[in-house]
PDB file of N, CA and C in Angstrom:
ATOM      1  N   MET A 251     -29.984   8.369   0.374  1.00 73.00           N
ATOM      2  CA  MET A 251     -30.374   7.836  -0.918  1.00 73.00           C
ATOM      3  C   MET A 251     -29.611   8.597  -1.997  1.00 73.00           C
ATOM      4  N   ARG A 252     -29.137   7.876  -2.960  1.00 86.00           N
ATOM      5  CA  ARG A 252     -28.419   8.511  -4.067  1.00 86.00           C
ATOM      6  C   ARG A 252     -29.376   9.361  -4.887  1.00 86.00           C
ATOM      7  N   ALA A 253     -28.845  10.419  -5.442  1.00 89.00           N
ATOM      8  CA  ALA A 253     -29.657  11.358  -6.221  1.00 89.00           C
ATOM      9  C   ALA A 253     -30.254  10.692  -7.456  1.00 89.00           C
ATOM     10  N   ILE A 254     -29.504   9.819  -8.084  1.00 89.00           N
ATOM     11  CA  ILE A 254     -30.014   9.148  -9.285  1.00 89.00           C
ATOM     12  C   ILE A 254     -31.243   8.312  -8.939  1.00 89.00           C
ATOM     13  N   LYS A 255     -31.195   7.639  -7.786  1.00 90.00           N
ATOM     14  CA  LYS A 255     -32.352   6.848  -7.354  1.00 90.00           C
ATOM     15  C   LYS A 255     -33.503   7.766  -6.964  1.00 90.00           C
ATOM     16  N   ALA A 256     -33.215   8.869  -6.279  1.00 92.00           N
ATOM     17  CA  ALA A 256     -34.258   9.818  -5.884  1.00 92.00           C
ATOM     18  C   ALA A 256     -34.934  10.415  -7.117  1.00 92.00           C
ATOM     19  N   ALA A 257     -34.156  10.719  -8.136  1.00 93.00           N
ATOM     20  CA  ALA A 257     -34.729  11.255  -9.376  1.00 93.00           C
ATOM     21  C   ALA A 257     -35.632  10.220 -10.045  1.00 93.00           C
ATOM     22  N   ARG A 258     -35.189   8.967 -10.051  1.00 92.00           N
ATOM     23  CA  ARG A 258     -36.006   7.905 -10.654  1.00 92.00           C
ATOM     24  C   ARG A 258     -37.331   7.769  -9.928  1.00 92.00           C
ATOM     25  N   ILE A 259     -37.289   7.783  -8.600  1.00 93.00           N
ATOM     26  CA  ILE A 259     -38.516   7.659  -7.812  1.00 93.00           C
ATOM     27  C   ILE A 259     -39.443   8.845  -8.086  1.00 93.00           C
ATOM     28  N   LEU A 260     -38.890  10.042  -8.128  1.00 91.00           N
ATOM     29  CA  LEU A 260     -39.689  11.240  -8.421  1.00 91.00           C
ATOM     30  C   LEU A 260     -40.355  11.135  -9.791  1.00 91.00           C
ATOM     31  N   ILE A 261     -39.599  10.726 -10.784  1.00 91.00           N
ATOM     32  CA  ILE A 261     -40.127  10.613 -12.150  1.00 91.00           C
ATOM     33  C   ILE A 261     -41.209   9.534 -12.211  1.00 91.00           C
ATOM     34  N   GLU A 262     -40.986   8.411 -11.535  1.00 92.00           N
ATOM     35  CA  GLU A 262     -41.974   7.326 -11.545  1.00 92.00           C
ATOM     36  C   GLU A 262     -43.265   7.720 -10.837  1.00 92.00           C
ATOM     37  N   LYS A 263     -43.151   8.459  -9.735  1.00 90.00           N
ATOM     38  CA  LYS A 263     -44.342   8.826  -8.959  1.00 90.00           C
ATOM     39  C   LYS A 263     -45.208   9.870  -9.652  1.00 90.00           C
ATOM     40  N   ASN A 264     -44.583  10.782 -10.372  1.00 86.00           N
ATOM     41  CA  ASN A 264     -45.340  11.861 -11.002  1.00 86.00           C
ATOM     42  C   ASN A 264     -44.724  12.220 -12.349  1.00 86.00           C
ATOM     43  N   PRO A 265     -44.865  11.328 -13.334  1.00 87.00           N
ATOM     44  CA  PRO A 265     -44.195  11.543 -14.620  1.00 87.00           C
ATOM     45  C   PRO A 265     -44.688  12.768 -15.394  1.00 87.00           C
ATOM     46  N   GLY A 266     -45.855  13.268 -15.076  1.00 86.00           N
ATOM     47  CA  GLY A 266     -46.390  14.407 -15.812  1.00 86.00           C
ATOM     48  C   GLY A 266     -45.993  15.766 -15.259  1.00 86.00           C
ATOM     49  N   SER A 267     -45.336  15.793 -14.107  1.00 89.00           N
ATOM     50  CA  SER A 267     -44.978  17.084 -13.509  1.00 89.00           C
ATOM     51  C   SER A 267     -43.845  17.751 -14.288  1.00 89.00           C
ATOM     52  N   VAL A 268     -43.781  19.054 -14.180  1.00 88.00           N
ATOM     53  CA  VAL A 268     -42.733  19.821 -14.858  1.00 88.00           C
ATOM     54  C   VAL A 268     -41.362  19.375 -14.368  1.00 88.00           C
ATOM     55  N   SER A 269     -41.228  19.172 -13.061  1.00 91.00           N
ATOM     56  CA  SER A 269     -39.942  18.753 -12.493  1.00 91.00           C
ATOM     57  C   SER A 269     -39.524  17.386 -13.021  1.00 91.00           C
ATOM     58  N   SER A 270     -40.450  16.445 -13.071  1.00 92.00           N
ATOM     59  CA  SER A 270     -40.140  15.111 -13.584  1.00 92.00           C
ATOM     60  C   SER A 270     -39.742  15.167 -15.051  1.00 92.00           C
ATOM     61  N   GLN A 271     -40.470  15.938 -15.815  1.00 90.00           N
ATOM     62  CA  GLN A 271     -40.158  16.073 -17.237  1.00 90.00           C
ATOM     63  C   GLN A 271     -38.766  16.667 -17.431  1.00 90.00           C
ATOM     64  N   MET A 272     -38.434  17.690 -16.646  1.00 91.00           N
ATOM     65  CA  MET A 272     -37.139  18.343 -16.746  1.00 91.00           C
ATOM     66  C   MET A 272     -36.012  17.395 -16.363  1.00 91.00           C
ATOM     67  N   LEU A 273     -36.183  16.680 -15.255  1.00 92.00           N
ATOM     68  CA  LEU A 273     -35.163  15.729 -14.827  1.00 92.00           C
ATOM     69  C   LEU A 273     -35.000  14.598 -15.832  1.00 92.00           C
ATOM     70  N   ALA A 274     -36.095  14.139 -16.398  1.00 92.00           N
ATOM     71  CA  ALA A 274     -36.023  13.087 -17.414  1.00 92.00           C
ATOM     72  C   ALA A 274     -35.259  13.566 -18.642  1.00 92.00           C
ATOM     73  N   ARG A 275     -35.516  14.799 -19.059  1.00 92.00           N
ATOM     74  CA  ARG A 275     -34.781  15.351 -20.210  1.00 92.00           C
ATOM     75  C   ARG A 275     -33.295  15.491 -19.892  1.00 92.00           C
ATOM     76  N   LEU A 276     -32.981  15.890 -18.654  1.00 93.00           N
ATOM     77  CA  LEU A 276     -31.586  16.011 -18.237  1.00 93.00           C
ATOM     78  C   LEU A 276     -30.893  14.651 -18.304  1.00 93.00           C
ATOM     79  N   VAL A 277     -31.531  13.631 -17.760  1.00 91.00           N
ATOM     80  CA  VAL A 277     -30.946  12.288 -17.758  1.00 91.00           C
ATOM     81  C   VAL A 277     -30.747  11.774 -19.181  1.00 91.00           C
ATOM     82  N   LEU A 278     -31.730  11.976 -20.035  1.00 91.00           N
ATOM     83  CA  LEU A 278     -31.599  11.532 -21.424  1.00 91.00           C
ATOM     84  C   LEU A 278     -30.469  12.264 -22.134  1.00 91.00           C
ATOM     85  N   ALA A 279     -30.320  13.546 -21.844  1.00 92.00           N
ATOM     86  CA  ALA A 279     -29.228  14.323 -22.444  1.00 92.00           C
ATOM     87  C   ALA A 279     -27.875  13.807 -21.949  1.00 92.00           C
ATOM     88  N   LEU A 280     -27.784  13.500 -20.668  1.00 90.00           N
ATOM     89  CA  LEU A 280     -26.532  12.967 -20.128  1.00 90.00           C
ATOM     90  C   LEU A 280     -26.208  11.608 -20.745  1.00 90.00           C
ATOM     91  N   ALA A 281     -27.198  10.755 -20.845  1.00 87.00           N
ATOM     92  CA  ALA A 281     -26.984   9.411 -21.382  1.00 87.00           C
ATOM     93  C   ALA A 281     -26.573   9.433 -22.846  1.00 87.00           C
ATOM     94  N   SER A 282     -27.139  10.359 -23.599  1.00 87.00           N
ATOM     95  CA  SER A 282     -26.838  10.416 -25.030  1.00 87.00           C
ATOM     96  C   SER A 282     -25.764  11.438 -25.360  1.00 87.00           C
ATOM     97  N   GLU A 283     -25.227  12.096 -24.319  1.00 88.00           N
ATOM     98  CA  GLU A 283     -24.221  13.144 -24.484  1.00 88.00           C
ATOM     99  C   GLU A 283     -24.710  14.250 -25.417  1.00 88.00           C
ATOM    100  N   ALA A 284     -25.999  14.557 -25.286  1.00 92.00           N
ATOM    101  CA  ALA A 284     -26.622  15.624 -26.074  1.00 92.00           C
ATOM    102  C   ALA A 284     -26.594  16.923 -25.272  1.00 92.00           C
ATOM    103  N   ASP A 285     -26.850  18.018 -25.953  1.00 95.00           N
ATOM    104  CA  ASP A 285     -26.903  19.313 -25.287  1.00 95.00           C
ATOM    105  C   ASP A 285     -28.151  19.416 -24.420  1.00 95.00           C
ATOM    106  N   PHE A 286     -28.012  20.147 -23.329  1.00 95.00           N
ATOM    107  CA  PHE A 286     -29.135  20.429 -22.449  1.00 95.00           C
ATOM    108  C   PHE A 286     -28.990  21.873 -21.992  1.00 95.00           C
ATOM    109  N   PRO A 287     -30.009  22.692 -22.195  1.00 96.00           N
ATOM    110  CA  PRO A 287     -29.906  24.097 -21.777  1.00 96.00           C
ATOM    111  C   PRO A 287     -29.897  24.231 -20.252  1.00 96.00           C
ATOM    112  N   VAL A 288     -28.773  24.638 -19.723  1.00 94.00           N
ATOM    113  CA  VAL A 288     -28.620  24.772 -18.271  1.00 94.00           C
ATOM    114  C   VAL A 288     -29.644  25.753 -17.708  1.00 94.00           C
ATOM    115  N   SER A 289     -30.012  26.740 -18.488  1.00 95.00           N
ATOM    116  CA  SER A 289     -30.988  27.726 -18.017  1.00 95.00           C
ATOM    117  C   SER A 289     -32.326  27.082 -17.672  1.00 95.00           C
ATOM    118  N   ASP A 290     -32.625  25.924 -18.255  1.00 95.00           N
ATOM    119  CA  ASP A 290     -33.872  25.221 -17.927  1.00 95.00           C
ATOM    120  C   ASP A 290     -33.883  24.768 -16.466  1.00 95.00           C
ATOM    121  N   LEU A 291     -32.713  24.479 -15.915  1.00 95.00           N
ATOM    122  CA  LEU A 291     -32.650  24.035 -14.524  1.00 95.00           C
ATOM    123  C   LEU A 291     -33.134  25.113 -13.563  1.00 95.00           C
ATOM    124  N   TYR A 292     -32.968  26.373 -13.941  1.00 95.00           N
ATOM    125  CA  TYR A 292     -33.407  27.473 -13.081  1.00 95.00           C
ATOM    126  C   TYR A 292     -34.927  27.555 -12.976  1.00 95.00           C
ATOM    127  N   LYS A 293     -35.639  26.843 -13.826  1.00 94.00           N
ATOM    128  CA  LYS A 293     -37.097  26.814 -13.765  1.00 94.00           C
ATOM    129  C   LYS A 293     -37.606  25.869 -12.674  1.00 94.00           C
ATOM    130  N   LEU A 294     -36.712  25.030 -12.152  1.00 96.00           N
ATOM    131  CA  LEU A 294     -37.081  24.091 -11.100  1.00 96.00           C
ATOM    132  C   LEU A 294     -37.150  24.797  -9.752  1.00 96.00           C
ATOM    133  N   ASP A 295     -37.978  24.255  -8.847  1.00 95.00           N
ATOM    134  CA  ASP A 295     -37.961  24.803  -7.484  1.00 95.00           C
ATOM    135  C   ASP A 295     -36.636  24.422  -6.824  1.00 95.00           C
ATOM    136  N   TYR A 296     -36.386  24.999  -5.667  1.00 97.00           N
ATOM    137  CA  TYR A 296     -35.081  24.863  -5.015  1.00 97.00           C
ATOM    138  C   TYR A 296     -34.687  23.398  -4.775  1.00 97.00           C
ATOM    139  N   ASP A 297     -35.597  22.591  -4.241  1.00 96.00           N
ATOM    140  CA  ASP A 297     -35.277  21.195  -3.934  1.00 96.00           C
ATOM    141  C   ASP A 297     -34.979  20.385  -5.188  1.00 96.00           C
ATOM    142  N   HIS A 298     -35.777  20.579  -6.226  1.00 96.00           N
ATOM    143  CA  HIS A 298     -35.551  19.833  -7.463  1.00 96.00           C
ATOM    144  C   HIS A 298     -34.320  20.336  -8.208  1.00 96.00           C
ATOM    145  N   PHE A 299     -34.023  21.625  -8.088  1.00 97.00           N
ATOM    146  CA  PHE A 299     -32.792  22.173  -8.658  1.00 97.00           C
ATOM    147  C   PHE A 299     -31.583  21.495  -8.006  1.00 97.00           C
ATOM    148  N   ASN A 300     -31.600  21.401  -6.674  1.00 97.00           N
ATOM    149  CA  ASN A 300     -30.498  20.733  -5.965  1.00 97.00           C
ATOM    150  C   ASN A 300     -30.409  19.263  -6.337  1.00 97.00           C
ATOM    151  N   LEU A 301     -31.552  18.617  -6.532  1.00 96.00           N
ATOM    152  CA  LEU A 301     -31.545  17.222  -6.964  1.00 96.00           C
ATOM    153  C   LEU A 301     -30.890  17.098  -8.339  1.00 96.00           C
ATOM    154  N   ALA A 302     -31.211  18.008  -9.247  1.00 96.00           N
ATOM    155  CA  ALA A 302     -30.604  17.982 -10.581  1.00 96.00           C
ATOM    156  C   ALA A 302     -29.089  18.152 -10.491  1.00 96.00           C
ATOM    157  N   LEU A 303     -28.624  19.036  -9.628  1.00 97.00           N
ATOM    158  CA  LEU A 303     -27.181  19.232  -9.454  1.00 97.00           C
ATOM    159  C   LEU A 303     -26.519  17.970  -8.896  1.00 97.00           C
ATOM    160  N   LYS A 304     -27.194  17.314  -7.975  1.00 95.00           N
ATOM    161  CA  LYS A 304     -26.647  16.079  -7.403  1.00 95.00           C
ATOM    162  C   LYS A 304     -26.627  14.959  -8.445  1.00 95.00           C
ATOM    163  N   VAL A 305     -27.641  14.918  -9.313  1.00 93.00           N
ATOM    164  CA  VAL A 305     -27.649  13.936 -10.404  1.00 93.00           C
ATOM    165  C   VAL A 305     -26.444  14.177 -11.306  1.00 93.00           C
ATOM    166  N   LEU A 306     -26.198  15.433 -11.635  1.00 94.00           N
ATOM    167  CA  LEU A 306     -25.027  15.768 -12.458  1.00 94.00           C
ATOM    168  C   LEU A 306     -23.734  15.316 -11.789  1.00 94.00           C
ATOM    169  N   GLU A 307     -23.624  15.569 -10.495  1.00 93.00           N
ATOM    170  CA  GLU A 307     -22.421  15.188  -9.761  1.00 93.00           C
ATOM    171  C   GLU A 307     -22.231  13.670  -9.762  1.00 93.00           C
ATOM    172  N   GLU A 308     -23.292  12.936  -9.460  1.00 90.00           N
ATOM    173  CA  GLU A 308     -23.195  11.478  -9.444  1.00 90.00           C
ATOM    174  C   GLU A 308     -22.910  10.919 -10.826  1.00 90.00           C
ATOM    175  N   TRP A 309     -23.518  11.510 -11.830  1.00 89.00           N
ATOM    176  CA  TRP A 309     -23.305  11.047 -13.195  1.00 89.00           C
ATOM    177  C   TRP A 309     -21.835  11.182 -13.557  1.00 89.00           C
ATOM    178  N   ARG A 310     -21.252  12.317 -13.180  1.00 88.00           N
ATOM    179  CA  ARG A 310     -19.837  12.549 -13.469  1.00 88.00           C
ATOM    180  C   ARG A 310     -18.961  11.539 -12.726  1.00 88.00           C
ATOM    181  N   LEU A 311     -19.234  11.309 -11.453  1.00 83.00           N
ATOM    182  CA  LEU A 311     -18.440  10.345 -10.688  1.00 83.00           C
ATOM    183  C   LEU A 311     -18.590   8.936 -11.247  1.00 83.00           C
ATOM    184  N   ASP A 312     -19.808   8.528 -11.556  1.00 78.00           N
ATOM    185  CA  ASP A 312     -20.035   7.196 -12.118  1.00 78.00           C
ATOM    186  C   ASP A 312     -19.320   7.043 -13.447  1.00 78.00           C
ATOM    187  N   ARG A 313     -19.306   8.100 -14.219  1.00 73.00           N
ATOM    188  CA  ARG A 313     -18.638   8.056 -15.519  1.00 73.00           C
ATOM    189  C   ARG A 313     -17.139   7.872 -15.321  1.00 73.00           C
ATOM    190  N   TYR A 314     -16.581   8.556 -14.322  1.00 68.00           N
ATOM    191  CA  TYR A 314     -15.164   8.416 -14.028  1.00 68.00           C
ATOM    192  C   TYR A 314     -14.846   6.977 -13.657  1.00 68.00           C
ATOM    193  N   TYR A 315     -15.669   6.397 -12.787  1.00 72.00           N
ATOM    194  CA  TYR A 315     -15.411   5.029 -12.354  1.00 72.00           C
ATOM    195  C   TYR A 315     -15.603   4.037 -13.486  1.00 72.00           C
ATOM    196  N   ALA A 316     -16.537   4.297 -14.394  1.00 70.00           N
ATOM    197  CA  ALA A 316     -16.716   3.428 -15.560  1.00 70.00           C
ATOM    198  C   ALA A 316     -15.468   3.495 -16.431  1.00 70.00           C
ATOM    199  N   GLY A 317     -14.922   4.678 -16.601  1.00 66.00           N
ATOM    200  CA  GLY A 317     -13.693   4.833 -17.378  1.00 66.00           C
ATOM    201  C   GLY A 317     -12.535   4.108 -16.730  1.00 66.00           C
ATOM    202  N   LYS A 318     -12.474   4.128 -15.410  1.00 66.00           N
ATOM    203  CA  LYS A 318     -11.430   3.438 -14.669  1.00 66.00           C
ATOM    204  C   LYS A 318     -11.564   1.929 -14.868  1.00 66.00           C
ATOM    205  N   ALA A 319     -12.781   1.423 -14.862  1.00 72.00           N
ATOM    206  CA  ALA A 319     -13.014  -0.012 -15.072  1.00 72.00           C
ATOM    207  C   ALA A 319     -12.592  -0.430 -16.474  1.00 72.00           C
ATOM    208  N   ARG A 320     -12.890   0.389 -17.456  1.00 70.00           N
ATOM    209  CA  ARG A 320     -12.475   0.072 -18.835  1.00 70.00           C
ATOM    210  C   ARG A 320     -10.960   0.068 -18.946  1.00 70.00           C
ATOM    211  N   LEU A 321     -10.300   1.023 -18.284  1.00 66.00           N
ATOM    212  CA  LEU A 321      -8.842   1.069 -18.280  1.00 66.00           C
ATOM    213  C   LEU A 321      -8.283  -0.199 -17.650  1.00 66.00           C
ATOM    214  N   PHE A 322      -8.884  -0.651 -16.571  1.00 68.00           N
ATOM    215  CA  PHE A 322      -8.446  -1.889 -15.922  1.00 68.00           C
ATOM    216  C   PHE A 322      -8.591  -3.072 -16.876  1.00 68.00           C
ATOM    217  N   ASP A 323      -9.733  -3.180 -17.560  1.00 75.00           N
ATOM    218  CA  ASP A 323      -9.956  -4.294 -18.494  1.00 75.00           C
ATOM    219  C   ASP A 323      -8.919  -4.300 -19.610  1.00 75.00           C
ATOM    220  N   VAL A 324      -8.652  -3.143 -20.181  1.00 69.00           N
ATOM    221  CA  VAL A 324      -7.666  -3.041 -21.261  1.00 69.00           C
ATOM    222  C   VAL A 324      -6.284  -3.400 -20.736  1.00 69.00           C
ATOM    223  N   SER A 325      -5.984  -2.968 -19.522  1.00 75.00           N
ATOM    224  CA  SER A 325      -4.682  -3.273 -18.930  1.00 75.00           C
ATOM    225  C   SER A 325      -4.512  -4.781 -18.724  1.00 75.00           C
ATOM    226  N   VAL A 326      -5.569  -5.436 -18.245  1.00 75.00           N
ATOM    227  CA  VAL A 326      -5.514  -6.891 -18.044  1.00 75.00           C
ATOM    228  C   VAL A 326      -5.297  -7.591 -19.381  1.00 75.00           C
ATOM    229  N   GLN A 327      -6.057  -7.207 -20.401  1.00 71.00           N
ATOM    230  CA  GLN A 327      -5.915  -7.831 -21.725  1.00 71.00           C
ATOM    231  C   GLN A 327      -4.515  -7.617 -22.281  1.00 71.00           C
ATOM    232  N   THR A 328      -3.966  -6.449 -22.086  1.00 73.00           N
ATOM    233  CA  THR A 328      -2.652  -6.121 -22.614  1.00 73.00           C
ATOM    234  C   THR A 328      -1.569  -6.956 -21.931  1.00 73.00           C
ATOM    235  N   THR A 329      -1.668  -7.104 -20.627  1.00 72.00           N
ATOM    236  CA  THR A 329      -0.649  -7.887 -19.926  1.00 72.00           C
ATOM    237  C   THR A 329      -0.768  -9.366 -20.229  1.00 72.00           C
ATOM    238  N   GLU A 330      -1.967  -9.837 -20.530  1.00 71.00           N
ATOM    239  CA  GLU A 330      -2.134 -11.252 -20.909  1.00 71.00           C
ATOM    240  C   GLU A 330      -1.516 -11.537 -22.269  1.00 71.00           C
ATOM    241  N   LEU A 331      -1.539 -10.561 -23.166  1.00 67.00           N
ATOM    242  CA  LEU A 331      -0.926 -10.744 -24.477  1.00 67.00           C
ATOM    243  C   LEU A 331       0.593 -10.778 -24.379  1.00 67.00           C
ATOM    244  N   GLY A 332       1.145 -10.109 -23.418  1.00 66.00           N
ATOM    245  CA  GLY A 332       2.594 -10.042 -23.268  1.00 66.00           C
ATOM    246  C   GLY A 332       3.193  -9.071 -24.249  1.00 66.00           C
ATOM    247  N   PRO A 333       4.504  -8.866 -24.163  1.00 66.00           N
ATOM    248  CA  PRO A 333       5.173  -7.941 -25.075  1.00 66.00           C
ATOM    249  C   PRO A 333       5.127  -8.453 -26.511  1.00 66.00           C
ATOM    250  N   GLN A 334       4.895  -7.532 -27.420  1.00 63.00           N
ATOM    251  CA  GLN A 334       4.829  -7.883 -28.843  1.00 63.00           C
ATOM    252  C   GLN A 334       6.156  -7.515 -29.507  1.00 63.00           C
ATOM    253  N   PRO A 335       6.686  -8.401 -30.342  1.00 69.00           N
ATOM    254  CA  PRO A 335       7.943  -8.063 -31.039  1.00 69.00           C
ATOM    255  C   PRO A 335       7.734  -6.903 -32.000  1.00 69.00           C
ATOM    256  N   LYS A 336       8.752  -6.083 -32.120  1.00 61.00           N
ATOM    257  CA  LYS A 336       8.658  -4.919 -33.031  1.00 61.00           C
ATOM    258  C   LYS A 336       9.166  -5.233 -34.389  1.00 61.00           C
TER     259      LYS A 336
END
């Protein structure tokens, strides 16, 4: 199971827990590109800490692939326009 899905399930099952609250704040910070104190992650137990690290890893990979898709779209649009006279 992907970490992002595992985090969602954890948050949905127990939204009031410290771990769920921390993971939710991490996800919101990632989505809004806001600051998140990394030291807060050390307050999580070992399993939830590892889950947070995996969420970070997946978020980074997904972001890379989203950027690649946007590059592809721009490339398609550019080639459809053809060369522009200078």
